[in-house]
PDB file of C-alpha atoms in Angstrom:
ATOM      1  CA  GLY M 260      98.992 113.899  87.641  1.00 68.00           C
ATOM      2  CA  ALA M 261      96.508 111.986  89.747  1.00 78.00           C
ATOM      3  CA  VAL M 262      98.228 109.752  92.257  1.00 88.00           C
ATOM      4  CA  VAL M 263      96.693 106.854  94.117  1.00 93.00           C
ATOM      5  CA  SER M 264      98.580 105.382  97.043  1.00 94.00           C
ATOM      6  CA  GLN M 265      97.915 101.867  98.270  1.00 96.00           C
ATOM      7  CA  HIS M 266      99.212 100.439 101.519  1.00 96.00           C
ATOM      8  CA  PRO M 267     100.615  97.999 102.390  1.00 96.00           C
ATOM      9  CA  SER M 268     102.263  96.792  99.234  1.00 95.00           C
ATOM     10  CA  TRP M 269     102.926  93.319 100.618  1.00 95.00           C
ATOM     11  CA  VAL M 270     101.366  91.295 103.408  1.00 96.00           C
ATOM     12  CA  ILE M 271     102.072  87.800 104.694  1.00 96.00           C
ATOM     13  CA  CYS M 272      99.916  86.555 107.530  1.00 94.00           C
ATOM     14  CA  LYS M 273      98.491  83.461 109.121  1.00 95.00           C
ATOM     15  CA  SER M 274      95.195  81.916 108.186  1.00 96.00           C
ATOM     16  CA  GLY M 275      92.330  83.392 110.175  1.00 96.00           C
ATOM     17  CA  THR M 276      93.836  86.867 110.374  1.00 95.00           C
ATOM     18  CA  SER M 277      91.968  89.920 109.128  1.00 96.00           C
ATOM     19  CA  VAL M 278      93.912  92.220 106.841  1.00 97.00           C
ATOM     20  CA  LYS M 279      93.154  95.857 106.058  1.00 97.00           C
ATOM     21  CA  ILE M 280      94.319  97.506 102.836  1.00 97.00           C
ATOM     22  CA  GLU M 281      94.173 101.267 102.377  1.00 97.00           C
ATOM     23  CA  CYS M 282      93.664 103.186  99.167  1.00 96.00           C
ATOM     24  CA  ARG M 283      94.232 106.937  99.141  1.00 95.00           C
ATOM     25  CA  SER M 284      93.890 109.541  96.437  1.00 92.00           C
ATOM     26  CA  LEU M 285      96.741 111.910  97.192  1.00 92.00           C
ATOM     27  CA  ASP M 286      96.059 114.964  95.072  1.00 86.00           C
ATOM     28  CA  PHE M 287      92.411 114.734  94.151  1.00 86.00           C
ATOM     29  CA  GLN M 288      89.055 113.882  95.642  1.00 86.00           C
ATOM     30  CA  ALA M 289      87.544 110.575  94.668  1.00 86.00           C
ATOM     31  CA  THR M 290      83.850 110.054  95.271  1.00 81.00           C
ATOM     32  CA  THR M 291      84.223 106.612  93.762  1.00 87.00           C
ATOM     33  CA  MET M 292      86.954 104.060  94.225  1.00 92.00           C
ATOM     34  CA  PHE M 293      87.176 100.553  92.884  1.00 93.00           C
ATOM     35  CA  TRP M 294      88.675  97.356  94.229  1.00 96.00           C
ATOM     36  CA  TYR M 295      90.044  94.696  91.905  1.00 96.00           C
ATOM     37  CA  ARG M 296      91.525  91.271  92.432  1.00 96.00           C
ATOM     38  CA  GLN M 297      94.120  89.679  90.180  1.00 95.00           C
ATOM     39  CA  PHE M 298      95.271  86.080  90.346  1.00 92.00           C
ATOM     40  CA  PRO M 299      98.693  85.197  88.888  1.00 89.00           C
ATOM     41  CA  LYS M 300      98.813  85.566  85.136  1.00 88.00           C
ATOM     42  CA  GLN M 301      95.166  86.510  84.991  1.00 92.00           C
ATOM     43  CA  SER M 302      93.223  89.646  84.332  1.00 94.00           C
ATOM     44  CA  LEU M 303      91.823  92.119  86.817  1.00 94.00           C
ATOM     45  CA  MET M 304      88.371  91.347  88.121  1.00 94.00           C
ATOM     46  CA  LEU M 305      86.269  94.067  89.684  1.00 93.00           C
ATOM     47  CA  MET M 306      85.247  93.118  93.211  1.00 95.00           C
ATOM     48  CA  ALA M 307      83.320  96.164  94.304  1.00 94.00           C
ATOM     49  CA  THR M 308      82.666  99.831  93.762  1.00 92.00           C
ATOM     50  CA  SER M 309      83.218 101.998  96.801  1.00 88.00           C
ATOM     51  CA  ASN M 310      81.162 105.170  97.127  1.00 84.00           C
ATOM     52  CA  GLU M 311      82.006 107.841  99.647  1.00 82.00           C
ATOM     53  CA  GLY M 312      79.451 107.996 102.409  1.00 81.00           C
ATOM     54  CA  SER M 313      77.416 105.013 101.279  1.00 83.00           C
ATOM     55  CA  LYS M 314      77.568 101.258 101.076  1.00 87.00           C
ATOM     56  CA  ALA M 315      79.788  99.603  98.532  1.00 91.00           C
ATOM     57  CA  THR M 316      78.336  97.850  95.520  1.00 91.00           C
ATOM     58  CA  TYR M 317      79.665  94.340  95.197  1.00 94.00           C
ATOM     59  CA  GLU M 318      80.000  92.325  92.017  1.00 93.00           C
ATOM     60  CA  GLN M 319      78.213  89.046  91.695  1.00 93.00           C
ATOM     61  CA  GLY M 320      79.973  86.278  93.545  1.00 94.00           C
ATOM     62  CA  VAL M 321      81.937  88.541  95.881  1.00 95.00           C
ATOM     63  CA  GLU M 322      81.131  87.981  99.549  1.00 94.00           C
ATOM     64  CA  LYS M 323      80.509  91.349 101.167  1.00 92.00           C
ATOM     65  CA  ASP M 324      80.915  89.902 104.655  1.00 94.00           C
ATOM     66  CA  LYS M 325      84.290  88.560 103.640  1.00 96.00           C
ATOM     67  CA  PHE M 326      85.537  91.686 101.926  1.00 97.00           C
ATOM     68  CA  LEU M 327      84.506  94.701 103.962  1.00 96.00           C
ATOM     69  CA  ILE M 328      84.785  98.049 102.235  1.00 94.00           C
ATOM     70  CA  ASN M 329      84.656 101.420 103.912  1.00 90.00           C
ATOM     71  CA  HIS M 330      84.857 104.745 102.089  1.00 88.00           C
ATOM     72  CA  ALA M 331      84.772 107.207 104.925  1.00 82.00           C
ATOM     73  CA  SER M 332      86.235 110.212 103.166  1.00 88.00           C
ATOM     74  CA  LEU M 333      86.776 111.583  99.688  1.00 88.00           C
ATOM     75  CA  THR M 334      90.384 110.449  99.734  1.00 91.00           C
ATOM     76  CA  LEU M 335      90.338 107.107 101.527  1.00 93.00           C
ATOM     77  CA  SER M 336      88.797 103.719 100.945  1.00 94.00           C
ATOM     78  CA  THR M 337      89.716 100.582 102.863  1.00 95.00           C
ATOM     79  CA  LEU M 338      89.295  96.912 102.058  1.00 97.00           C
ATOM     80  CA  THR M 339      89.361  94.465 104.940  1.00 97.00           C
ATOM     81  CA  VAL M 340      89.746  90.783 104.174  1.00 97.00           C
ATOM     82  CA  THR M 341      88.172  89.144 107.182  1.00 96.00           C
ATOM     83  CA  SER M 342      89.363  85.790 108.523  1.00 95.00           C
ATOM     84  CA  ALA M 343      91.635  85.365 105.534  1.00 95.00           C
ATOM     85  CA  HIS M 344      92.419  81.902 104.209  1.00 95.00           C
ATOM     86  CA  PRO M 345      94.988  80.686 101.673  1.00 95.00           C
ATOM     87  CA  GLU M 346      92.474  80.927  98.839  1.00 95.00           C
ATOM     88  CA  ASP M 347      92.266  84.676  99.510  1.00 95.00           C
ATOM     89  CA  SER M 348      95.907  85.042  98.539  1.00 96.00           C
ATOM     90  CA  SER M 349      95.990  87.338  95.554  1.00 96.00           C
ATOM     91  CA  PHE M 350      97.022  90.729  94.232  1.00 96.00           C
ATOM     92  CA  TYR M 351      94.516  93.409  95.238  1.00 97.00           C
ATOM     93  CA  ILE M 352      94.471  96.715  93.380  1.00 96.00           C
ATOM     94  CA  CYS M 353      92.434  99.810  94.001  1.00 96.00           C
ATOM     95  CA  SER M 354      91.649 102.626  91.635  1.00 94.00           C
ATOM     96  CA  ALA M 355      90.017 106.033  91.844  1.00 91.00           C
ATOM     97  CA  ARG M 356      88.481 108.539  89.481  1.00 83.00           C
ATOM     98  CA  GLU M 357      88.715 112.282  89.865  1.00 76.00           C
ATOM     99  CA  HIS M 358      85.158 113.038  88.822  1.00 63.00           C
ATOM    100  CA  SER M 359      82.058 111.058  87.989  1.00 55.00           C
ATOM    101  CA  VAL M 360      82.453 111.862  84.351  1.00 53.00           C
ATOM    102  CA  GLY M 361      82.502 109.112  81.799  1.00 52.00           C
ATOM    103  CA  ASN M 362      85.768 109.620  80.078  1.00 59.00           C
ATOM    104  CA  GLN M 363      87.961 110.194  83.070  1.00 70.00           C
ATOM    105  CA  PRO M 364      90.403 107.310  83.417  1.00 78.00           C
ATOM    106  CA  GLN M 365      90.747 105.326  86.568  1.00 84.00           C
ATOM    107  CA  HIS M 366      94.092 105.821  88.272  1.00 88.00           C
ATOM    108  CA  PHE M 367      95.431 102.750  89.971  1.00 92.00           C
ATOM    109  CA  GLY M 368      97.362 102.169  93.145  1.00 93.00           C
ATOM    110  CA  ASP M 369     100.471 100.015  93.120  1.00 93.00           C
ATOM    111  CA  GLY M 370      98.598  97.015  94.446  1.00 95.00           C
ATOM    112  CA  THR M 371      98.886  94.817  97.524  1.00 97.00           C
ATOM    113  CA  ARG M 372     100.234  91.281  97.358  1.00 96.00           C
ATOM    114  CA  LEU M 373      98.454  89.267 100.005  1.00 97.00           C
ATOM    115  CA  SER M 374      99.814  85.868 100.999  1.00 96.00           C
ATOM    116  CA  ILE M 375      97.932  83.812 103.555  1.00 95.00           C
ATOM    117  CA  LEU M 376      99.874  80.947 105.084  1.00 94.00           C
TER     118      LEU M 376
ATOM    119  CA  ALA L 275      76.958  92.506  77.925  1.00 77.00           C
ATOM    120  CA  GLN L 276      80.348  94.066  77.632  1.00 87.00           C
ATOM    121  CA  LYS L 277      83.355  91.951  76.806  1.00 94.00           C
ATOM    122  CA  VAL L 278      86.960  92.551  75.836  1.00 97.00           C
ATOM    123  CA  THR L 279      89.061  89.952  74.062  1.00 97.00           C
ATOM    124  CA  GLN L 280      92.802  90.018  73.735  1.00 97.00           C
ATOM    125  CA  ALA L 281      93.484  86.905  71.736  1.00 95.00           C
ATOM    126  CA  GLN L 282      97.262  87.124  72.038  1.00 97.00           C
ATOM    127  CA  THR L 283      98.227  85.679  75.396  1.00 96.00           C
ATOM    128  CA  GLU L 284     101.956  86.144  74.929  1.00 97.00           C
ATOM    129  CA  ILE L 285     104.121  87.866  72.363  1.00 98.00           C
ATOM    130  CA  SER L 286     107.886  87.760  72.205  1.00 97.00           C
ATOM    131  CA  VAL L 287     109.919  89.883  69.801  1.00 97.00           C
ATOM    132  CA  VAL L 288     113.446  91.112  69.438  1.00 97.00           C
ATOM    133  CA  GLU L 289     114.263  94.666  70.364  1.00 97.00           C
ATOM    134  CA  LYS L 290     113.603  97.295  67.684  1.00 97.00           C
ATOM    135  CA  GLU L 291     110.893  95.247  66.052  1.00 97.00           C
ATOM    136  CA  ASP L 292     107.422  96.709  65.725  1.00 98.00           C
ATOM    137  CA  VAL L 293     104.653  94.860  67.530  1.00 98.00           C
ATOM    138  CA  THR L 294     100.875  95.157  67.492  1.00 98.00           C
ATOM    139  CA  LEU L 295      98.635  94.086  70.344  1.00 98.00           C
ATOM    140  CA  ASP L 296      95.090  93.259  69.342  1.00 98.00           C
ATOM    141  CA  CYS L 297      91.941  94.156  71.222  1.00 98.00           C
ATOM    142  CA  VAL L 298      88.383  93.337  70.198  1.00 98.00           C
ATOM    143  CA  TYR L 299      85.412  94.472  72.221  1.00 98.00           C
ATOM    144  CA  GLU L 300      81.701  93.814  72.478  1.00 96.00           C
ATOM    145  CA  THR L 301      79.118  96.277  73.687  1.00 94.00           C
ATOM    146  CA  ARG L 302      75.516  97.218  73.017  1.00 92.00           C
ATOM    147  CA  ASP L 303      76.058 100.811  74.019  1.00 91.00           C
ATOM    148  CA  THR L 304      76.572 103.517  71.445  1.00 90.00           C
ATOM    149  CA  THR L 305      78.572 105.529  73.963  1.00 90.00           C
ATOM    150  CA  TYR L 306      81.511 103.776  75.517  1.00 92.00           C
ATOM    151  CA  TYR L 307      85.145 104.280  76.398  1.00 91.00           C
ATOM    152  CA  LEU L 308      88.198 102.233  75.564  1.00 94.00           C
ATOM    153  CA  PHE L 309      91.450 102.157  77.475  1.00 94.00           C
ATOM    154  CA  TRP L 310      94.902 100.622  77.386  1.00 96.00           C
ATOM    155  CA  TYR L 311      96.892 100.019  80.553  1.00 95.00           C
ATOM    156  CA  LYS L 312     100.430  98.716  81.027  1.00 96.00           C
ATOM    157  CA  GLN L 313     101.341  96.467  83.953  1.00 95.00           C
ATOM    158  CA  PRO L 314     105.119  96.076  84.381  1.00 94.00           C
ATOM    159  CA  PRO L 315     106.553  93.262  86.531  1.00 91.00           C
ATOM    160  CA  SER L 316     106.319  95.459  89.617  1.00 89.00           C
ATOM    161  CA  GLY L 317     102.537  95.201  89.360  1.00 90.00           C
ATOM    162  CA  GLU L 318     101.232  98.730  89.142  1.00 90.00           C
ATOM    163  CA  LEU L 319      98.855  99.660  86.359  1.00 92.00           C
ATOM    164  CA  VAL L 320      99.946 102.523  84.173  1.00 91.00           C
ATOM    165  CA  PHE L 321      97.307 104.371  82.160  1.00 90.00           C
ATOM    166  CA  LEU L 322      98.263 104.746  78.502  1.00 94.00           C
ATOM    167  CA  ILE L 323      95.246 106.009  76.594  1.00 92.00           C
ATOM    168  CA  ARG L 324      91.481 106.422  76.591  1.00 90.00           C
ATOM    169  CA  ARG L 325      89.182 106.792  73.609  1.00 91.00           C
ATOM    170  CA  ASN L 326      85.484 107.524  73.470  1.00 89.00           C
ATOM    171  CA  SER L 327      83.279 105.832  70.941  1.00 92.00           C
ATOM    172  CA  PHE L 328      82.725 109.002  68.946  1.00 91.00           C
ATOM    173  CA  ASP L 329      86.371 109.639  68.332  1.00 88.00           C
ATOM    174  CA  GLU L 330      87.771 107.274  65.753  1.00 85.00           C
ATOM    175  CA  GLN L 331      90.892 109.254  65.083  1.00 85.00           C
ATOM    176  CA  ASN L 332      94.020 107.248  65.450  1.00 88.00           C
ATOM    177  CA  GLU L 333      96.506 108.524  67.952  1.00 89.00           C
ATOM    178  CA  ILE L 334     100.265 108.541  68.089  1.00 91.00           C
ATOM    179  CA  SER L 335     102.324 109.210  71.175  1.00 92.00           C
ATOM    180  CA  GLY L 336     106.010 108.750  70.594  1.00 95.00           C
ATOM    181  CA  ARG L 337     106.596 105.093  69.757  1.00 96.00           C
ATOM    182  CA  TYR L 338     103.012 104.187  70.675  1.00 96.00           C
ATOM    183  CA  SER L 339     100.071 104.350  68.335  1.00 96.00           C
ATOM    184  CA  TRP L 340      96.480 103.209  68.536  1.00 96.00           C
ATOM    185  CA  ASN L 341      94.100 102.204  65.771  1.00 96.00           C
ATOM    186  CA  PHE L 342      90.401 102.420  66.641  1.00 96.00           C
ATOM    187  CA  GLN L 343      88.089 100.750  64.125  1.00 95.00           C
ATOM    188  CA  LYS L 344      84.403 100.757  65.088  1.00 94.00           C
ATOM    189  CA  SER L 345      83.515  98.724  62.016  1.00 94.00           C
ATOM    190  CA  THR L 346      85.481  95.787  63.385  1.00 96.00           C
ATOM    191  CA  SER L 347      85.087  96.668  67.095  1.00 96.00           C
ATOM    192  CA  SER L 348      88.822  96.765  67.491  1.00 97.00           C
ATOM    193  CA  PHE L 349      91.215  99.015  69.327  1.00 97.00           C
ATOM    194  CA  ASN L 350      94.709  97.827  68.511  1.00 97.00           C
ATOM    195  CA  PHE L 351      97.932  99.090  70.002  1.00 97.00           C
ATOM    196  CA  THR L 352     101.234  99.263  68.146  1.00 97.00           C
ATOM    197  CA  ILE L 353     104.668  99.790  69.608  1.00 97.00           C
ATOM    198  CA  THR L 354     107.226 100.912  67.065  1.00 97.00           C
ATOM    199  CA  ALA L 355     110.911 100.154  67.504  1.00 97.00           C
ATOM    200  CA  SER L 356     110.256  98.185  70.675  1.00 97.00           C
ATOM    201  CA  GLN L 357     112.585  98.405  73.650  1.00 97.00           C
ATOM    202  CA  VAL L 358     113.292  96.046  76.527  1.00 96.00           C
ATOM    203  CA  VAL L 359     111.540  98.470  78.884  1.00 96.00           C
ATOM    204  CA  ASP L 360     108.333  97.869  76.969  1.00 97.00           C
ATOM    205  CA  SER L 361     108.201  94.356  78.405  1.00 97.00           C
ATOM    206  CA  ALA L 362     105.018  94.155  80.461  1.00 97.00           C
ATOM    207  CA  VAL L 363     101.474  92.871  80.436  1.00 97.00           C
ATOM    208  CA  TYR L 364      99.168  95.140  78.478  1.00 98.00           C
ATOM    209  CA  PHE L 365      95.458  95.303  79.187  1.00 97.00           C
ATOM    210  CA  CYS L 366      92.716  96.666  76.998  1.00 97.00           C
ATOM    211  CA  ALA L 367      89.571  97.758  78.856  1.00 95.00           C
ATOM    212  CA  LEU L 368      86.067  99.007  78.181  1.00 94.00           C
ATOM    213  CA  SER L 369      83.490 100.987  80.119  1.00 90.00           C
ATOM    214  CA  GLU L 370      79.947 101.705  79.034  1.00 87.00           C
ATOM    215  CA  ALA L 371      78.063 104.953  79.475  1.00 79.00           C
ATOM    216  CA  SER L 372      74.914 103.049  80.408  1.00 77.00           C
ATOM    217  CA  GLN L 373      76.778 101.707  83.434  1.00 70.00           C
ATOM    218  CA  GLY L 374      77.617 105.258  84.414  1.00 66.00           C
ATOM    219  CA  ALA L 375      80.946 104.648  82.718  1.00 57.00           C
ATOM    220  CA  GLN L 376      82.035 103.346  86.082  1.00 73.00           C
ATOM    221  CA  LYS L 377      82.856  99.717  85.556  1.00 82.00           C
ATOM    222  CA  LEU L 378      86.019  98.801  83.724  1.00 90.00           C
ATOM    223  CA  VAL L 379      85.976  95.430  82.056  1.00 93.00           C
ATOM    224  CA  PHE L 380      89.436  94.206  81.233  1.00 95.00           C
ATOM    225  CA  GLY L 381      90.644  91.855  78.569  1.00 97.00           C
ATOM    226  CA  GLN L 382      92.759  88.879  79.528  1.00 96.00           C
ATOM    227  CA  GLY L 383      95.952  90.798  78.902  1.00 97.00           C
ATOM    228  CA  THR L 384      98.863  90.253  76.538  1.00 98.00           C
ATOM    229  CA  ARG L 385     102.248  89.500  78.036  1.00 97.00           C
ATOM    230  CA  LEU L 386     104.818  91.235  75.862  1.00 98.00           C
ATOM    231  CA  THR L 387     108.467  90.277  76.110  1.00 97.00           C
ATOM    232  CA  ILE L 388     111.074  92.307  74.291  1.00 97.00           C
ATOM    233  CA  ASN L 389     114.346  90.440  73.989  1.00 96.00           C
ATOM    234  CA  PRO L 390     117.640  92.291  73.645  1.00 95.00           C
TER     235      PRO L 390
END
């Protein structure tokens, strides 16, 4: 089955640090990847849609200068949280779809728990 | 606008009981897709099922079954003979064809606890 790998799974860092999270599709090509954010005991909120070879599309209220997304290849998208602060602490999850066809499910990575001290 | 409502925030049952998780959705599209995902304590999201709006057949997969009712805009999920390993947060989600079927909108999730 389709496997999405996310790395790192857990990050603790000081306020002001920039953190990069990688999302890889291991056995399929993903022209589109998605980045979600989940606060404790809450639902997943879409942050942005990452398209290979083009700029990401950000959801309303998400700062694109704060959350930099790069989708340089068909198997890799990265999310960089720039100058992270404690309020950026959250669970970040990526997902990818095999094809741009409506009924294909999104396959999710295992998530990254980010804690900013 | 698309919206998914899971009214049950938390459910707790004893092992071997049957349990149904409710999901109600709102959409203006005639073509859309519905999903259920499981999120165990470890955090990863596990895909369980997808349904398109033209397929109202109910589905059964082992102890899991899904009831899709367009008339009530519901897509409920039933676990039969629940087990402790079923304990997780379950999310219902919707994507619309008019959005390129790209965006997934999730419900608030239902935290299911199966007690031994």
